[in-house]
Amino acid sequence: MQHIDLHAIKRPDQGFQFPGEFEITAIGFADKGLDARVPEILASIGLTVLHETLSTKKTPAGNYQSVTVSFVAPTREKYDEAHAALKADENIRFTL
């Protein structure tokens, strides 16, 4: 009988796999240039930003804007650092 290593089987529900490509959304004030700032912050911590994936959307009132972009994270620590770095910006209120 063949031995199967159950720990080596990767399931789709197992969580993030690193290195990997991930999408992040930052939500903040619409008049602060977040479409340029979000990729700049991610690049400043050493992440590869996939600029062609960038999209933005303003709230109906126009006060807030969401900026979504994909990036490559080599480790879970760098993924977490991306969220922390964006949240540290005074013009960004939330990340998803």
PDB file of C-alpha atoms in Angstrom:
ATOM      1  CA  MET A   1       0.000   0.000   0.000  1.00  0.00           C
ATOM      2  CA  GLN A   2       1.315   3.446  -0.980  1.00  0.00           C
ATOM      3  CA  HIS A   3       1.910   5.969   1.820  1.00  0.00           C
ATOM      4  CA  ILE A   4       0.315   9.394   1.253  1.00  0.00           C
ATOM      5  CA  ASP A   5       1.671  12.389   3.144  1.00  0.00           C
ATOM      6  CA  LEU A   6      -1.514  14.214   4.099  1.00  0.00           C
ATOM      7  CA  HIS A   7       0.459  17.286   5.194  1.00  0.00           C
ATOM      8  CA  ALA A   8       1.845  17.718   1.680  1.00  0.00           C
ATOM      9  CA  ILE A   9      -1.594  17.950   0.067  1.00  0.00           C
ATOM     10  CA  LYS A  10      -2.554  21.546  -0.644  1.00  0.00           C
ATOM     11  CA  ARG A  11      -6.239  22.276  -0.366  1.00  0.00           C
ATOM     12  CA  PRO A  12      -7.879  25.402  -1.847  1.00  0.00           C
ATOM     13  CA  ASP A  13      -9.208  26.332   1.595  1.00  0.00           C
ATOM     14  CA  GLN A  14      -5.785  26.068   3.199  1.00  0.00           C
ATOM     15  CA  GLY A  15      -5.107  29.815   3.047  1.00  0.00           C
ATOM     16  CA  PHE A  16      -2.544  31.947   1.307  1.00  0.00           C
ATOM     17  CA  GLN A  17       0.393  30.335  -0.460  1.00  0.00           C
ATOM     18  CA  PHE A  18       3.717  32.195  -0.574  1.00  0.00           C
ATOM     19  CA  PRO A  19       5.276  33.488  -2.646  1.00  0.00           C
ATOM     20  CA  GLY A  20       2.139  34.677  -4.371  1.00  0.00           C
ATOM     21  CA  GLU A  21       0.231  37.411  -6.128  1.00  0.00           C
ATOM     22  CA  PHE A  22      -2.295  39.239  -3.955  1.00  0.00           C
ATOM     23  CA  GLU A  23      -4.786  42.051  -4.343  1.00  0.00           C
ATOM     24  CA  ILE A  24      -5.092  44.824  -1.787  1.00  0.00           C
ATOM     25  CA  THR A  25      -7.591  47.655  -1.501  1.00  0.00           C
ATOM     26  CA  ALA A  26      -6.909  50.873   0.368  1.00  0.00           C
ATOM     27  CA  ILE A  27      -9.758  53.237   1.202  1.00  0.00           C
ATOM     28  CA  GLY A  28      -9.075  56.842   2.062  1.00  0.00           C
ATOM     29  CA  PHE A  29      -9.644  60.480   1.252  1.00  0.00           C
ATOM     30  CA  ALA A  30     -10.369  61.056  -2.447  1.00  0.00           C
ATOM     31  CA  ASP A  31      -8.365  64.256  -2.865  1.00  0.00           C
ATOM     32  CA  LYS A  32      -5.008  62.898  -1.618  1.00  0.00           C
ATOM     33  CA  GLY A  33      -3.633  61.178  -4.738  1.00  0.00           C
ATOM     34  CA  LEU A  34      -4.041  57.660  -3.412  1.00  0.00           C
ATOM     35  CA  ASP A  35      -3.925  56.200  -6.921  1.00  0.00           C
ATOM     36  CA  ALA A  36      -0.234  57.143  -6.986  1.00  0.00           C
ATOM     37  CA  ARG A  37       0.441  56.842  -3.251  1.00  0.00           C
ATOM     38  CA  VAL A  38      -0.734  53.231  -2.727  1.00  0.00           C
ATOM     39  CA  PRO A  39       1.660  51.695  -5.305  1.00  0.00           C
ATOM     40  CA  GLU A  40       4.432  53.986  -4.018  1.00  0.00           C
ATOM     41  CA  ILE A  41       3.974  52.738  -0.434  1.00  0.00           C
ATOM     42  CA  LEU A  42       3.976  49.088  -1.531  1.00  0.00           C
ATOM     43  CA  ALA A  43       7.104  49.563  -3.644  1.00  0.00           C
ATOM     44  CA  SER A  44       8.837  51.398  -0.773  1.00  0.00           C
ATOM     45  CA  ILE A  45       8.690  48.236   1.362  1.00  0.00           C
ATOM     46  CA  GLY A  46      10.219  46.145  -1.412  1.00  0.00           C
ATOM     47  CA  LEU A  47       7.123  44.619  -2.985  1.00  0.00           C
ATOM     48  CA  THR A  48       6.660  44.124  -6.718  1.00  0.00           C
ATOM     49  CA  VAL A  49       3.586  46.140  -7.674  1.00  0.00           C
ATOM     50  CA  LEU A  50       1.585  45.028 -10.714  1.00  0.00           C
ATOM     51  CA  HIS A  51       0.704  48.534 -11.905  1.00  0.00           C
ATOM     52  CA  GLU A  52      -1.467  47.309 -14.772  1.00  0.00           C
ATOM     53  CA  THR A  53      -3.974  45.938 -12.228  1.00  0.00           C
ATOM     54  CA  LEU A  54      -4.609  49.304 -10.540  1.00  0.00           C
ATOM     55  CA  SER A  55      -8.234  50.419 -10.348  1.00  0.00           C
ATOM     56  CA  THR A  56      -9.962  53.191  -8.431  1.00  0.00           C
ATOM     57  CA  LYS A  57     -13.488  54.081  -7.449  1.00  0.00           C
ATOM     58  CA  LYS A  58     -14.908  57.101  -5.638  1.00  0.00           C
ATOM     59  CA  THR A  59     -17.856  57.060  -3.281  1.00  0.00           C
ATOM     60  CA  PRO A  60     -21.063  58.669  -4.590  1.00  0.00           C
ATOM     61  CA  ALA A  61     -20.405  61.820  -2.558  1.00  0.00           C
ATOM     62  CA  GLY A  62     -16.811  61.913  -3.825  1.00  0.00           C
ATOM     63  CA  ASN A  63     -15.220  62.208  -0.387  1.00  0.00           C
ATOM     64  CA  TYR A  64     -13.529  58.795  -0.327  1.00  0.00           C
ATOM     65  CA  GLN A  65     -11.773  56.660  -2.893  1.00  0.00           C
ATOM     66  CA  SER A  66     -10.813  53.008  -3.017  1.00  0.00           C
ATOM     67  CA  VAL A  67      -7.603  51.988  -4.745  1.00  0.00           C
ATOM     68  CA  THR A  68      -7.114  48.339  -5.620  1.00  0.00           C
ATOM     69  CA  VAL A  69      -3.838  46.924  -6.929  1.00  0.00           C
ATOM     70  CA  SER A  70      -2.114  43.553  -7.053  1.00  0.00           C
ATOM     71  CA  PHE A  71       1.382  42.865  -5.767  1.00  0.00           C
ATOM     72  CA  VAL A  72       3.755  39.953  -5.286  1.00  0.00           C
ATOM     73  CA  ALA A  73       4.520  39.002  -1.674  1.00  0.00           C
ATOM     74  CA  PRO A  74       7.358  36.544  -1.030  1.00  0.00           C
ATOM     75  CA  THR A  75       6.272  35.802   2.559  1.00  0.00           C
ATOM     76  CA  ARG A  76       3.317  36.171   4.912  1.00  0.00           C
ATOM     77  CA  GLU A  77       5.344  38.768   6.822  1.00  0.00           C
ATOM     78  CA  LYS A  78       5.660  40.965   3.703  1.00  0.00           C
ATOM     79  CA  TYR A  79       1.928  40.564   3.020  1.00  0.00           C
ATOM     80  CA  ASP A  80       1.163  41.741   6.568  1.00  0.00           C
ATOM     81  CA  GLU A  81       3.696  44.555   6.181  1.00  0.00           C
ATOM     82  CA  ALA A  82       1.808  45.779   3.091  1.00  0.00           C
ATOM     83  CA  HIS A  83      -1.376  46.226   5.123  1.00  0.00           C
ATOM     84  CA  ALA A  84       0.503  47.862   8.014  1.00  0.00           C
ATOM     85  CA  ALA A  85       2.369  50.277   5.734  1.00  0.00           C
ATOM     86  CA  LEU A  86      -0.831  51.395   4.019  1.00  0.00           C
ATOM     87  CA  LYS A  87      -2.708  51.787   7.317  1.00  0.00           C
ATOM     88  CA  ALA A  88       0.152  53.935   8.632  1.00  0.00           C
ATOM     89  CA  ASP A  89      -0.533  56.559   5.961  1.00  0.00           C
ATOM     90  CA  GLU A  90      -2.600  59.381   7.463  1.00  0.00           C
ATOM     91  CA  ASN A  91      -4.875  59.562   4.403  1.00  0.00           C
ATOM     92  CA  ILE A  92      -5.783  55.864   4.321  1.00  0.00           C
ATOM     93  CA  ARG A  93      -8.562  54.718   6.628  1.00  0.00           C
ATOM     94  CA  PHE A  94      -8.916  50.978   5.835  1.00  0.00           C
ATOM     95  CA  THR A  95      -7.347  48.168   3.871  1.00  0.00           C
ATOM     96  CA  LEU A  96      -8.966  45.018   2.544  1.00  0.00           C
TER      97      LEU A  96
END
